[in-house]
mmCIF file of C-alpha atoms in Angstrom:
data_model
loop_
_atom_site.group_PDB
_atom_site.id
_atom_site.type_symbol
_atom_site.label_atom_id
_atom_site.label_comp_id
_atom_site.label_asym_id
_atom_site.label_seq_id
_atom_site.Cartn_x
_atom_site.Cartn_y
_atom_site.Cartn_z
ATOM 1 C CA LYS A 1 -26.682 -19.711 -70.449
ATOM 2 C CA GLY A 2 -23.411 -17.849 -70.852
ATOM 3 C CA ASP A 3 -25.148 -15.339 -73.138
ATOM 4 C CA CYS A 4 -27.844 -14.224 -70.668
ATOM 5 C CA CYS A 5 -27.176 -11.870 -67.762
ATOM 6 C CA GLY A 6 -30.742 -12.117 -66.388
ATOM 7 C CA CYS A 7 -31.495 -8.381 -66.547
ATOM 8 C CA GLY A 8 -35.106 -9.110 -67.536
ATOM 9 C CA ALA A 9 -35.309 -6.403 -70.208
ATOM 10 C CA CYS A 10 -36.667 -8.948 -72.695
ATOM 11 C CA ARG A 11 -39.567 -9.864 -70.385
ATOM 12 C CA LEU A 12 -40.457 -6.223 -69.803
ATOM 13 C CA VAL A 13 -40.280 -5.158 -73.455
ATOM 14 C CA CYS A 14 -42.510 -7.963 -74.741
ATOM 15 C CA GLN A 15 -45.816 -6.396 -75.779
ATOM 16 C CA VAL A 16 -47.767 -9.661 -75.604
ATOM 17 C CA SER A 17 -46.304 -10.963 -72.295
ATOM 18 C CA ALA A 18 -44.895 -14.043 -74.013
ATOM 19 C CA ILE A 19 -41.741 -14.080 -71.846
ATOM 20 C CA SER A 20 -41.438 -15.133 -68.222
ATOM 21 C CA MET A 21 -38.336 -15.584 -66.062
ATOM 22 C CA ARG A 22 -37.728 -19.134 -64.869
ATOM 23 C CA ASP A 23 -35.259 -20.472 -62.329
ATOM 24 C CA ASP A 24 -32.496 -22.722 -63.674
ATOM 25 C CA LYS A 25 -29.700 -23.780 -61.307
ATOM 26 C CA GLY A 26 -30.292 -20.853 -59.015
ATOM 27 C CA PHE A 27 -30.488 -18.123 -61.678
ATOM 28 C CA GLU A 28 -33.398 -16.758 -63.701
ATOM 29 C CA TYR A 29 -33.546 -17.082 -67.481
ATOM 30 C CA PRO A 30 -36.210 -15.980 -69.970
ATOM 31 C CA GLU A 31 -38.632 -18.586 -71.264
ATOM 32 C CA ILE A 32 -40.743 -17.811 -74.334
ATOM 33 C CA ASN A 33 -44.307 -19.032 -74.735
ATOM 34 C CA SER A 34 -44.266 -19.824 -78.449
ATOM 35 C CA ASP A 35 -48.073 -19.802 -78.613
ATOM 36 C CA GLN A 36 -48.125 -16.123 -77.592
ATOM 37 C CA CYS A 37 -44.965 -14.945 -79.386
ATOM 38 C CA ILE A 38 -45.589 -12.700 -82.426
ATOM 39 C CA GLU A 39 -41.908 -12.787 -83.549
ATOM 40 C CA CYS A 40 -41.437 -9.013 -83.331
ATOM 41 C CA GLU A 41 -37.818 -9.618 -82.145
ATOM 42 C CA GLN A 42 -37.952 -6.781 -79.613
ATOM 43 C CA CYS A 43 -36.488 -9.213 -77.080
ATOM 44 C CA VAL A 44 -33.437 -9.680 -79.308
ATOM 45 C CA ARG A 45 -33.039 -5.961 -79.871
ATOM 46 C CA VAL A 46 -33.214 -5.151 -76.166
ATOM 47 C CA CYS A 47 -30.720 -7.826 -75.021
ATOM 48 C CA PRO A 48 -27.555 -6.087 -73.735
ATOM 49 C CA PHE A 49 -25.381 -9.113 -74.547
ATOM 50 C CA LYS A 50 -26.560 -9.333 -78.153
ATOM 51 C CA HIS A 51 -26.737 -5.558 -78.641
ATOM 52 C CA PRO A 52 -24.578 -3.603 -76.174
ATOM 53 C CA PRO A 53 -25.844 -0.006 -76.196
ATOM 54 C CA THR A 54 -23.837 3.034 -77.252
ATOM 55 C CA LEU A 55 -23.583 5.502 -74.381
ATOM 56 C CA GLU A 56 -24.957 8.881 -75.415
ATOM 57 C CA GLY A 57 -22.401 11.659 -74.873
ATOM 58 C CA ALA A 58 -19.655 9.197 -73.935
ATOM 59 C CA LEU A 59 -16.307 10.739 -73.032
ATOM 60 C CA GLU A 60 -13.303 9.630 -75.054
ATOM 61 C CA ARG A 61 -12.008 7.990 -71.878
ATOM 62 C CA PRO A 62 -13.322 7.971 -68.298
ATOM 63 C CA ILE A 63 -12.135 10.588 -65.824
ATOM 64 C CA SER A 64 -10.978 8.907 -62.615
ATOM 65 C CA TYR A 65 -11.227 10.118 -59.013
ATOM 66 C CA ALA A 66 -10.519 8.744 -55.568
ATOM 67 C CA VAL A 67 -13.295 10.060 -53.314
ATOM 68 C CA LYS A 68 -14.319 10.030 -49.652
ATOM 69 C CA HIS A 69 -17.585 11.455 -48.336
ATOM 70 C CA LYS A 70 -16.910 14.365 -45.986
ATOM 71 C CA GLU A 71 -19.191 12.872 -43.337
ATOM 72 C CA ASP A 72 -17.484 9.972 -41.558
ATOM 73 C CA LYS A 73 -20.843 8.560 -40.449
ATOM 74 C CA VAL A 74 -21.770 8.119 -44.133
ATOM 75 C CA ARG A 75 -18.502 6.365 -44.904
ATOM 76 C CA MET A 76 -18.868 4.052 -41.927
ATOM 77 C CA LYS A 77 -22.252 2.922 -43.245
ATOM 78 C CA SER A 78 -20.943 2.480 -46.794
ATOM 79 C CA SER A 79 -18.846 -0.328 -48.264
ATOM 80 C CA SER A 80 -16.137 2.065 -49.405
ATOM 81 C CA GLY A 81 -16.050 5.870 -49.552
ATOM 82 C CA GLY A 82 -19.728 6.820 -49.823
ATOM 83 C CA ALA A 83 -19.762 7.763 -53.517
ATOM 84 C CA PHE A 84 -23.300 6.433 -54.023
ATOM 85 C CA THR A 85 -24.629 8.655 -51.225
ATOM 86 C CA ALA A 86 -22.988 11.748 -52.729
ATOM 87 C CA ILE A 87 -24.517 11.065 -56.166
ATOM 88 C CA ALA A 88 -27.966 10.502 -54.608
ATOM 89 C CA GLU A 89 -27.639 13.733 -52.599
ATOM 90 C CA ALA A 90 -26.738 15.618 -55.772
ATOM 91 C CA LEU A 91 -29.863 14.353 -57.528
ATOM 92 C CA PHE A 92 -32.136 15.484 -54.696
ATOM 93 C CA GLU A 93 -30.501 18.904 -54.957
ATOM 94 C CA LEU A 94 -31.404 19.075 -58.657
ATOM 95 C CA GLY A 95 -35.130 18.728 -57.978
ATOM 96 C CA ASP A 96 -37.914 16.153 -57.683
ATOM 97 C CA ALA A 97 -35.957 12.891 -57.705
ATOM 98 C CA VAL A 98 -36.273 9.133 -57.169
ATOM 99 C CA ILE A 99 -33.435 6.696 -56.508
ATOM 100 C CA TYR A 100 -33.373 3.044 -57.592
ATOM 101 C CA GLY A 101 -31.026 0.486 -56.081
ATOM 102 C CA ALA A 102 -30.631 -3.001 -54.605
ATOM 103 C CA GLN A 103 -32.089 -3.719 -51.177
ATOM 104 C CA TYR A 104 -33.188 -6.656 -49.015
ATOM 105 C CA ASP A 105 -36.841 -7.549 -48.792
ATOM 106 C CA GLN A 106 -38.417 -9.062 -45.663
ATOM 107 C CA GLU A 107 -37.117 -12.532 -46.566
ATOM 108 C CA PHE A 108 -33.619 -11.159 -47.280
ATOM 109 C CA ARG A 109 -33.935 -11.644 -50.992
ATOM 110 C CA VAL A 110 -32.071 -8.950 -52.918
ATOM 111 C CA VAL A 111 -34.486 -6.915 -55.028
ATOM 112 C CA HIS A 112 -34.407 -3.557 -56.768
ATOM 113 C CA GLY A 113 -36.502 -0.883 -55.109
ATOM 114 C CA CYS A 114 -37.205 2.852 -55.248
ATOM 115 C CA VAL A 115 -37.088 5.688 -52.697
ATOM 116 C CA ASP A 116 -37.990 9.353 -53.006
ATOM 117 C CA ASN A 117 -36.229 10.792 -49.941
ATOM 118 C CA PHE A 118 -32.732 11.023 -48.542
ATOM 119 C CA ILE A 119 -33.374 9.050 -45.331
ATOM 120 C CA ASP A 120 -34.451 5.880 -47.155
ATOM 121 C CA ILE A 121 -31.398 5.660 -49.433
ATOM 122 C CA GLN A 122 -29.681 3.842 -46.575
ATOM 123 C CA LYS A 123 -31.496 0.717 -47.859
ATOM 124 C CA PHE A 124 -29.261 0.787 -50.924
ATOM 125 C CA ARG A 125 -25.956 1.386 -49.140
ATOM 126 C CA GLY A 126 -23.513 -1.468 -48.777
ATOM 127 C CA SER A 127 -22.479 -4.321 -51.034
ATOM 128 C CA LYS A 128 -24.911 -7.190 -51.542
ATOM 129 C CA TYR A 129 -23.154 -10.094 -53.209
ATOM 130 C CA VAL A 130 -26.288 -11.586 -54.730
ATOM 131 C CA GLN A 131 -27.955 -11.022 -58.102
ATOM 132 C CA SER A 132 -30.878 -8.655 -57.556
ATOM 133 C CA ASP A 133 -34.371 -9.168 -58.927
ATOM 134 C CA ILE A 134 -35.117 -6.172 -61.195
ATOM 135 C CA GLY A 135 -38.869 -6.773 -61.135
ATOM 136 C CA ASP A 136 -40.693 -3.991 -63.017
ATOM 137 C CA THR A 137 -38.038 -1.363 -62.291
ATOM 138 C CA PHE A 138 -37.464 -0.421 -65.956
ATOM 139 C CA VAL A 139 -41.194 0.186 -66.479
ATOM 140 C CA GLU A 140 -41.356 2.328 -63.340
ATOM 141 C CA ILE A 141 -38.356 4.402 -64.467
ATOM 142 C CA THR A 142 -40.076 5.070 -67.792
ATOM 143 C CA ARG A 143 -43.098 6.390 -65.907
ATOM 144 C CA ASP A 144 -40.953 8.567 -63.625
ATOM 145 C CA LEU A 145 -39.103 10.135 -66.550
ATOM 146 C CA LYS A 146 -42.357 10.912 -68.360
ATOM 147 C CA GLU A 147 -43.514 12.668 -65.184
ATOM 148 C CA GLY A 148 -40.434 14.895 -65.346
ATOM 149 C CA LYS A 149 -38.609 13.469 -62.341
ATOM 150 C CA TRP A 150 -34.866 13.117 -61.930
ATOM 151 C CA VAL A 151 -33.987 9.414 -61.732
ATOM 152 C CA LEU A 152 -30.852 7.715 -60.442
ATOM 153 C CA PHE A 153 -30.522 4.029 -61.299
ATOM 154 C CA THR A 154 -27.710 2.037 -59.708
ATOM 155 C CA GLY A 155 -26.954 -1.551 -60.661
ATOM 156 C CA THR A 156 -24.540 -3.948 -62.279
ATOM 157 C CA PRO A 157 -23.151 -3.000 -65.714
ATOM 158 C CA CYS A 158 -25.421 -5.508 -67.476
ATOM 159 C CA GLN A 159 -28.511 -4.213 -65.657
ATOM 160 C CA CYS A 160 -27.589 -0.645 -66.654
ATOM 161 C CA ALA A 161 -27.120 -1.715 -70.284
ATOM 162 C CA GLY A 162 -30.455 -3.543 -70.170
ATOM 163 C CA LEU A 163 -32.170 -0.384 -68.899
ATOM 164 C CA TYR A 164 -30.522 1.704 -71.622
ATOM 165 C CA ASN A 165 -31.752 -0.670 -74.340
ATOM 166 C CA TYR A 166 -35.220 -0.910 -72.810
ATOM 167 C CA LEU A 167 -35.652 2.871 -72.832
ATOM 168 C CA ASP A 168 -34.503 2.902 -76.451
ATOM 169 C CA CYS A 169 -37.495 0.685 -77.248
ATOM 170 C CA THR A 170 -39.997 2.962 -75.499
ATOM 171 C CA SER A 171 -41.456 6.367 -76.285
ATOM 172 C CA ILE A 172 -39.037 8.276 -74.027
ATOM 173 C CA ASP A 173 -37.811 11.356 -75.871
ATOM 174 C CA ARG A 174 -34.324 12.825 -75.567
ATOM 175 C CA LYS A 175 -35.400 15.665 -73.260
ATOM 176 C CA GLN A 176 -36.952 13.231 -70.777
ATOM 177 C CA PHE A 177 -33.893 10.989 -71.028
ATOM 178 C CA GLU A 178 -31.654 13.873 -69.893
ATOM 179 C CA ARG A 179 -33.012 13.522 -66.354
ATOM 180 C CA LEU A 180 -31.837 9.910 -66.036
ATOM 181 C CA ILE A 181 -28.494 9.305 -64.322
ATOM 182 C CA ILE A 182 -27.176 5.752 -64.647
ATOM 183 C CA CYS A 183 -24.523 4.525 -62.216
ATOM 184 C CA ASP A 184 -22.963 1.074 -62.476
ATOM 185 C CA ILE A 185 -20.553 -0.707 -60.157
ATOM 186 C CA VAL A 186 -17.178 -2.329 -60.682
ATOM 187 C CA CYS A 187 -18.652 -5.825 -60.721
ATOM 188 C CA HIS A 188 -16.808 -9.033 -59.823
ATOM 189 C CA GLY A 189 -19.855 -11.055 -60.851
ATOM 190 C CA VAL A 190 -23.338 -11.785 -59.501
ATOM 191 C CA SER A 191 -23.979 -14.821 -57.333
ATOM 192 C CA SER A 192 -26.899 -17.208 -57.036
ATOM 193 C CA PRO A 193 -29.996 -16.040 -55.125
ATOM 194 C CA ARG A 194 -30.824 -19.687 -54.434
ATOM 195 C CA VAL A 195 -27.480 -20.325 -52.726
ATOM 196 C CA PHE A 196 -27.836 -17.133 -50.677
ATOM 197 C CA ASP A 197 -31.320 -18.223 -49.624
ATOM 198 C CA ASP A 198 -29.798 -21.516 -48.432
ATOM 199 C CA HIS A 199 -27.272 -19.540 -46.415
ATOM 200 C CA VAL A 200 -29.939 -17.343 -44.809
ATOM 201 C CA LYS A 201 -31.928 -20.436 -43.818
ATOM 202 C CA LYS A 202 -28.789 -22.070 -42.409
ATOM 203 C CA LEU A 203 -28.037 -19.033 -40.253
ATOM 204 C CA LYS A 204 -31.591 -18.966 -38.881
ATOM 205 C CA ARG A 205 -31.410 -22.681 -38.016
ATOM 206 C CA LYS A 206 -27.991 -22.407 -36.419
ATOM 207 C CA TYR A 207 -28.820 -19.443 -34.185
ATOM 208 C CA LYS A 208 -32.513 -20.342 -33.692
ATOM 209 C CA ALA A 209 -33.690 -16.806 -34.406
ATOM 210 C CA GLU A 210 -34.980 -14.592 -37.185
ATOM 211 C CA ILE A 211 -32.567 -12.236 -38.921
ATOM 212 C CA LYS A 212 -32.890 -8.471 -38.462
ATOM 213 C CA SER A 213 -30.038 -7.288 -40.691
ATOM 214 C CA ILE A 214 -27.179 -8.538 -42.868
ATOM 215 C CA ASN A 215 -24.027 -6.587 -43.662
ATOM 216 C CA PHE A 216 -21.445 -8.118 -46.009
ATOM 217 C CA ARG A 217 -18.890 -5.393 -45.323
ATOM 218 C CA TYR A 218 -19.228 -4.280 -41.688
ATOM 219 C CA LYS A 219 -16.993 -1.207 -41.732
ATOM 220 C CA PRO A 220 -16.133 -0.956 -37.976
ATOM 221 C CA ALA A 221 -14.273 -4.264 -38.421
ATOM 222 C CA GLY A 222 -12.165 -2.761 -41.234
ATOM 223 C CA TRP A 223 -12.545 -1.704 -44.831
ATOM 224 C CA ARG A 224 -10.836 -4.649 -46.489
ATOM 225 C CA GLY A 225 -12.186 -8.172 -46.711
ATOM 226 C CA TYR A 226 -15.589 -9.700 -46.033
ATOM 227 C CA ASN A 227 -16.599 -8.664 -42.529
ATOM 228 C CA PHE A 228 -19.947 -10.468 -42.612
ATOM 229 C CA LYS A 229 -22.195 -9.313 -39.756
ATOM 230 C CA VAL A 230 -25.653 -10.647 -38.975
ATOM 231 C CA ASP A 231 -28.006 -9.222 -36.332
ATOM 232 C CA PHE A 232 -30.710 -11.546 -34.998
ATOM 233 C CA SER A 233 -34.090 -10.941 -33.377
ATOM 234 C CA SER A 234 -32.700 -12.508 -30.214
ATOM 235 C CA ASP A 235 -30.376 -9.461 -29.965
ATOM 236 C CA LYS A 236 -27.449 -11.710 -30.776
ATOM 237 C CA SER A 237 -24.952 -10.461 -33.382
ATOM 238 C CA VAL A 238 -22.417 -12.581 -35.252
ATOM 239 C CA LEU A 239 -19.378 -11.194 -37.072
ATOM 240 C CA SER A 240 -17.355 -13.514 -39.319
ATOM 241 C CA LYS A 241 -14.250 -12.812 -41.401
ATOM 242 C CA ASP A 242 -14.464 -16.217 -43.096
ATOM 243 C CA ASP A 243 -18.168 -16.702 -43.701
ATOM 244 C CA ALA A 244 -18.869 -19.757 -45.889
ATOM 245 C CA TYR A 245 -21.052 -17.931 -48.405
ATOM 246 C CA CYS A 246 -18.484 -15.150 -48.779
ATOM 247 C CA MET A 247 -15.797 -17.750 -49.411
ATOM 248 C CA LEU A 248 -17.872 -19.358 -52.169
ATOM 249 C CA PHE A 249 -18.422 -15.932 -53.726
ATOM 250 C CA GLY A 250 -14.754 -15.001 -53.458
ATOM 251 C CA ARG A 251 -13.737 -18.277 -55.093
ATOM 252 C CA ASP A 252 -16.259 -17.673 -57.918
ATOM 253 C CA TYR A 253 -18.155 -20.964 -57.619
ATOM 254 C CA ILE A 254 -21.570 -19.338 -57.271
ATOM 255 C CA LEU A 255 -21.287 -16.696 -60.014
ATOM 256 C CA ARG A 256 -23.691 -16.613 -62.946
ATOM 257 C CA PRO A 257 -22.237 -18.320 -66.071
ATOM 258 C CA SER A 258 -22.470 -15.100 -68.120
ATOM 259 C CA CYS A 259 -20.142 -13.319 -65.681
ATOM 260 C CA PHE A 260 -17.175 -15.280 -67.029
ATOM 261 C CA GLN A 261 -17.637 -13.727 -70.483
ATOM 262 C CA CYS A 262 -19.004 -10.333 -69.459
ATOM 263 C CA PRO A 263 -18.751 -7.798 -72.324
ATOM 264 C CA PHE A 264 -18.830 -4.916 -69.829
ATOM 265 C CA ALA A 265 -15.674 -5.776 -67.870
ATOM 266 C CA ASN A 266 -13.704 -2.880 -69.355
ATOM 267 C CA THR A 267 -13.630 0.931 -69.318
ATOM 268 C CA GLU A 268 -16.159 1.304 -72.149
ATOM 269 C CA ARG A 269 -18.996 1.777 -69.678
ATOM 270 C CA LYS A 270 -22.691 2.125 -70.523
ATOM 271 C CA SER A 271 -23.334 4.470 -67.590
ATOM 272 C CA ASP A 272 -22.757 8.073 -66.565
ATOM 273 C CA PHE A 273 -20.823 7.033 -63.456
ATOM 274 C CA THR A 274 -18.987 3.936 -62.279
ATOM 275 C CA ILE A 275 -18.330 3.402 -58.566
ATOM 276 C CA GLY A 276 -16.488 0.804 -56.529
ATOM 277 C CA ASP A 277 -13.781 0.296 -53.943
ATOM 278 C CA PHE A 278 -10.515 1.983 -54.863
ATOM 279 C CA TRP A 279 -8.388 -1.093 -54.310
ATOM 280 C CA GLY A 280 -4.674 -0.329 -54.454
ATOM 281 C CA ILE A 281 -5.084 3.247 -53.241
ATOM 282 C CA GLU A 282 -2.311 2.666 -50.692
ATOM 283 C CA LYS A 283 0.179 1.866 -53.467
ATOM 284 C CA HIS A 284 -0.399 4.968 -55.569
ATOM 285 C CA TYR A 285 -1.936 7.603 -53.286
ATOM 286 C CA SER A 286 -1.062 6.438 -49.773
ATOM 287 C CA THR A 287 -1.693 9.794 -48.061
ATOM 288 C CA PHE A 288 -5.344 9.698 -49.171
ATOM 289 C CA GLU A 289 -6.110 6.318 -47.559
ATOM 290 C CA ASP A 290 -7.192 6.072 -43.899
ATOM 291 C CA ASP A 291 -8.826 2.601 -43.631
ATOM 292 C CA LYS A 292 -12.321 4.091 -43.454
ATOM 293 C CA GLY A 293 -12.885 3.389 -47.141
ATOM 294 C CA VAL A 294 -12.110 5.120 -50.423
ATOM 295 C CA SER A 295 -14.349 4.969 -53.493
ATOM 296 C CA LEU A 296 -13.281 4.868 -57.091
ATOM 297 C CA LEU A 297 -15.438 7.242 -59.134
ATOM 298 C CA LEU A 298 -15.316 7.153 -62.931
ATOM 299 C CA ILE A 299 -17.094 9.806 -64.987
ATOM 300 C CA ASN A 300 -18.055 8.276 -68.330
ATOM 301 C CA SER A 301 -20.320 10.819 -70.049
ATOM 302 C CA GLN A 302 -20.960 14.491 -70.655
ATOM 303 C CA LYS A 303 -24.108 14.132 -68.544
ATOM 304 C CA GLY A 304 -22.055 12.828 -65.648
ATOM 305 C CA LEU A 305 -19.569 15.630 -66.117
ATOM 306 C CA SER A 306 -22.362 18.215 -65.992
ATOM 307 C CA ILE A 307 -23.307 17.346 -62.377
ATOM 308 C CA LEU A 308 -19.829 16.378 -61.159
ATOM 309 C CA SER A 309 -19.241 19.643 -59.285
ATOM 310 C CA ILE A 310 -22.404 19.092 -57.196
ATOM 311 C CA ILE A 311 -21.162 15.622 -56.260
ATOM 312 C CA LEU A 312 -17.581 16.610 -55.473
ATOM 313 C CA ALA A 313 -18.806 19.390 -53.176
ATOM 314 C CA ARG A 314 -19.745 16.586 -50.749
ATOM 315 C CA MET A 315 -16.472 14.712 -51.093
ATOM 316 C CA ASP A 316 -12.805 14.897 -50.318
ATOM 317 C CA TYR A 317 -11.384 13.957 -53.691
ATOM 318 C CA LEU A 318 -8.268 13.409 -55.728
ATOM 319 C CA GLU A 319 -8.144 13.158 -59.505
ATOM 320 C CA THR A 320 -6.165 10.042 -60.380
ATOM 321 C CA GLU A 321 -4.524 8.452 -63.381
ATOM 322 C CA LEU A 322 -6.885 6.011 -65.063
ATOM 323 C CA LYS A 323 -4.179 3.363 -65.415
ATOM 324 C CA LYS A 324 -3.713 3.404 -61.611
ATOM 325 C CA SER A 325 -7.430 2.823 -61.114
ATOM 326 C CA LEU A 326 -7.823 -0.216 -63.372
ATOM 327 C CA GLN A 327 -8.856 -3.100 -61.175
ATOM 328 C CA HIS A 328 -9.175 -6.606 -62.612
ATOM 329 C CA ASN A 329 -12.849 -6.286 -63.573
ATOM 330 C CA LEU A 330 -12.230 -2.988 -65.363
ATOM 331 C CA GLN A 331 -9.907 -4.917 -67.672
ATOM 332 C CA LYS A 332 -11.384 -8.393 -68.087
ATOM 333 C CA PRO A 333 -14.062 -10.712 -66.695
ATOM 334 C CA THR A 334 -13.584 -12.972 -63.705
ATOM 335 C CA LEU A 335 -11.974 -16.296 -64.628
ATOM 336 C CA LYS A 336 -14.216 -19.366 -64.415
ATOM 337 C CA PRO A 337 -12.970 -21.837 -61.764
ATOM 338 C CA GLN A 338 -11.803 -25.215 -63.044
ATOM 339 C CA MET A 339 -14.203 -27.001 -60.677
ATOM 340 C CA TYR A 340 -17.210 -24.783 -61.445
ATOM 341 C CA GLU A 341 -19.303 -27.551 -63.034
ATOM 342 C CA ASP A 342 -18.264 -29.971 -60.291
ATOM 343 C CA PHE A 343 -19.491 -27.513 -57.680
ATOM 344 C CA TRP A 344 -22.941 -27.197 -59.218
ATOM 345 C CA ARG A 345 -23.279 -30.947 -59.704
ATOM 346 C CA ASP A 346 -22.379 -31.486 -56.033
ATOM 347 C CA TYR A 347 -24.714 -28.697 -54.938
ATOM 348 C CA PHE A 348 -27.777 -30.242 -56.582
ATOM 349 C CA GLU A 349 -26.872 -33.815 -55.670
ATOM 350 C CA LYS A 350 -25.628 -33.312 -52.100
ATOM 351 C CA GLY A 351 -26.890 -29.922 -50.912
ATOM 352 C CA TYR A 352 -25.526 -26.678 -49.537
ATOM 353 C CA ASP A 353 -23.861 -28.035 -46.394
ATOM 354 C CA ALA A 354 -21.912 -30.561 -48.434
ATOM 355 C CA VAL A 355 -20.510 -28.041 -50.896
ATOM 356 C CA ILE A 356 -19.414 -25.533 -48.280
ATOM 357 C CA ARG A 357 -17.466 -28.296 -46.528
ATOM 358 C CA LYS A 358 -15.902 -29.514 -49.768
ATOM 359 C CA TYR A 359 -15.185 -26.177 -51.482
ATOM 360 C CA THR A 360 -14.355 -23.924 -48.506
ATOM 361 C CA GLY A 361 -13.300 -26.280 -45.723
ATOM 362 C CA TYR A 362 -16.006 -24.693 -43.545
ATOM 363 C CA GLY A 363 -16.829 -26.970 -40.615
ATOM 364 C CA SER A 364 -13.746 -29.148 -41.128
ATOM 365 C CA LEU A 365 -11.323 -29.989 -38.310
ATOM 366 C CA LYS A 366 -8.785 -27.571 -39.796
ATOM 367 C CA TYR A 367 -11.415 -24.800 -39.835
ATOM 368 C CA ILE A 368 -12.504 -25.478 -36.250
ATOM 369 C CA LEU A 369 -8.912 -25.519 -34.942
ATOM 370 C CA LYS A 370 -8.114 -22.298 -36.782
ATOM 371 C CA ASN A 371 -11.096 -20.537 -35.225
ATOM 372 C CA LEU A 372 -10.312 -21.868 -31.761
ATOM 373 C CA LEU A 373 -6.773 -20.491 -32.112
ATOM 374 C CA VAL A 374 -8.118 -17.128 -33.305
ATOM 375 C CA LYS A 375 -10.434 -16.882 -30.315
#
């Protein structure tokens, strides 16, 4: 399980539909129907963990920027500095374009979707600390490129590598490939959709209402930390700085096993751009930080470099030293917690409420007293 990131490229590349994705401990893994399998080994070739792709036109080393979108309203709706919005805007300026990213569906599952206009990219803004379901996204991107469209795909580094390998196995030619811009994120790790679904259900039970929106990083409450805001159909809103699910994510108990040995947690990216929060900006470039959010933007390829000027025209920016931009997950994977296996055993034996009490202290007397004192 540590060797599978769940990108789904193997399922999509299989010409005889012998592979399906099956849930195992809250994460999806490929399962092969041996009766249908023709042993072509395309699934092995396309796997980003077994065969990490070589980025075409890769720069010798990434170029690093600290960036802030010039429009404050964009930054306030973004997790950090609005870098994703600027890249999407640049693509629409280049011509007929579609944007792929992670969004919530009606049940607040995190899925990859596609938009073809600027207004709808708001669905993809903001951090979603849940592994997204790729669905048939890679197939749809292949179709879009063959139709001559510009395509921006944003996702985790392993999803981007899976897309790269998948396209290598298709009939996309180099000229069509030039219109694809791949943007990954500085990824701490992806967490369990099953656990998040438990959390959504718990919130609906507790507040006796349906959920209208979820924001993991509600910017008006500050840039740093998990400002978890939920809006309900009853017009009630709840803002928490110590949400139980966020605590489990921050303590790494609900991350996918492969995240602890991620081959992409370094600066050898498989994407044209890398974006994330510019943590530590106040230490190195304090005059650039204003608590409204600053993005780290890495340019990794010649293709990325070719459209950089269009992107930076929308940003206040500062070129930075790469060594001052190297967050933990640009150097090495997240460390597996000592009690990781204990957590999952307790989760399946005792349930979600039990593990949040045991592993976060949520709902304990100490937690209740702390929150009473805060209020």
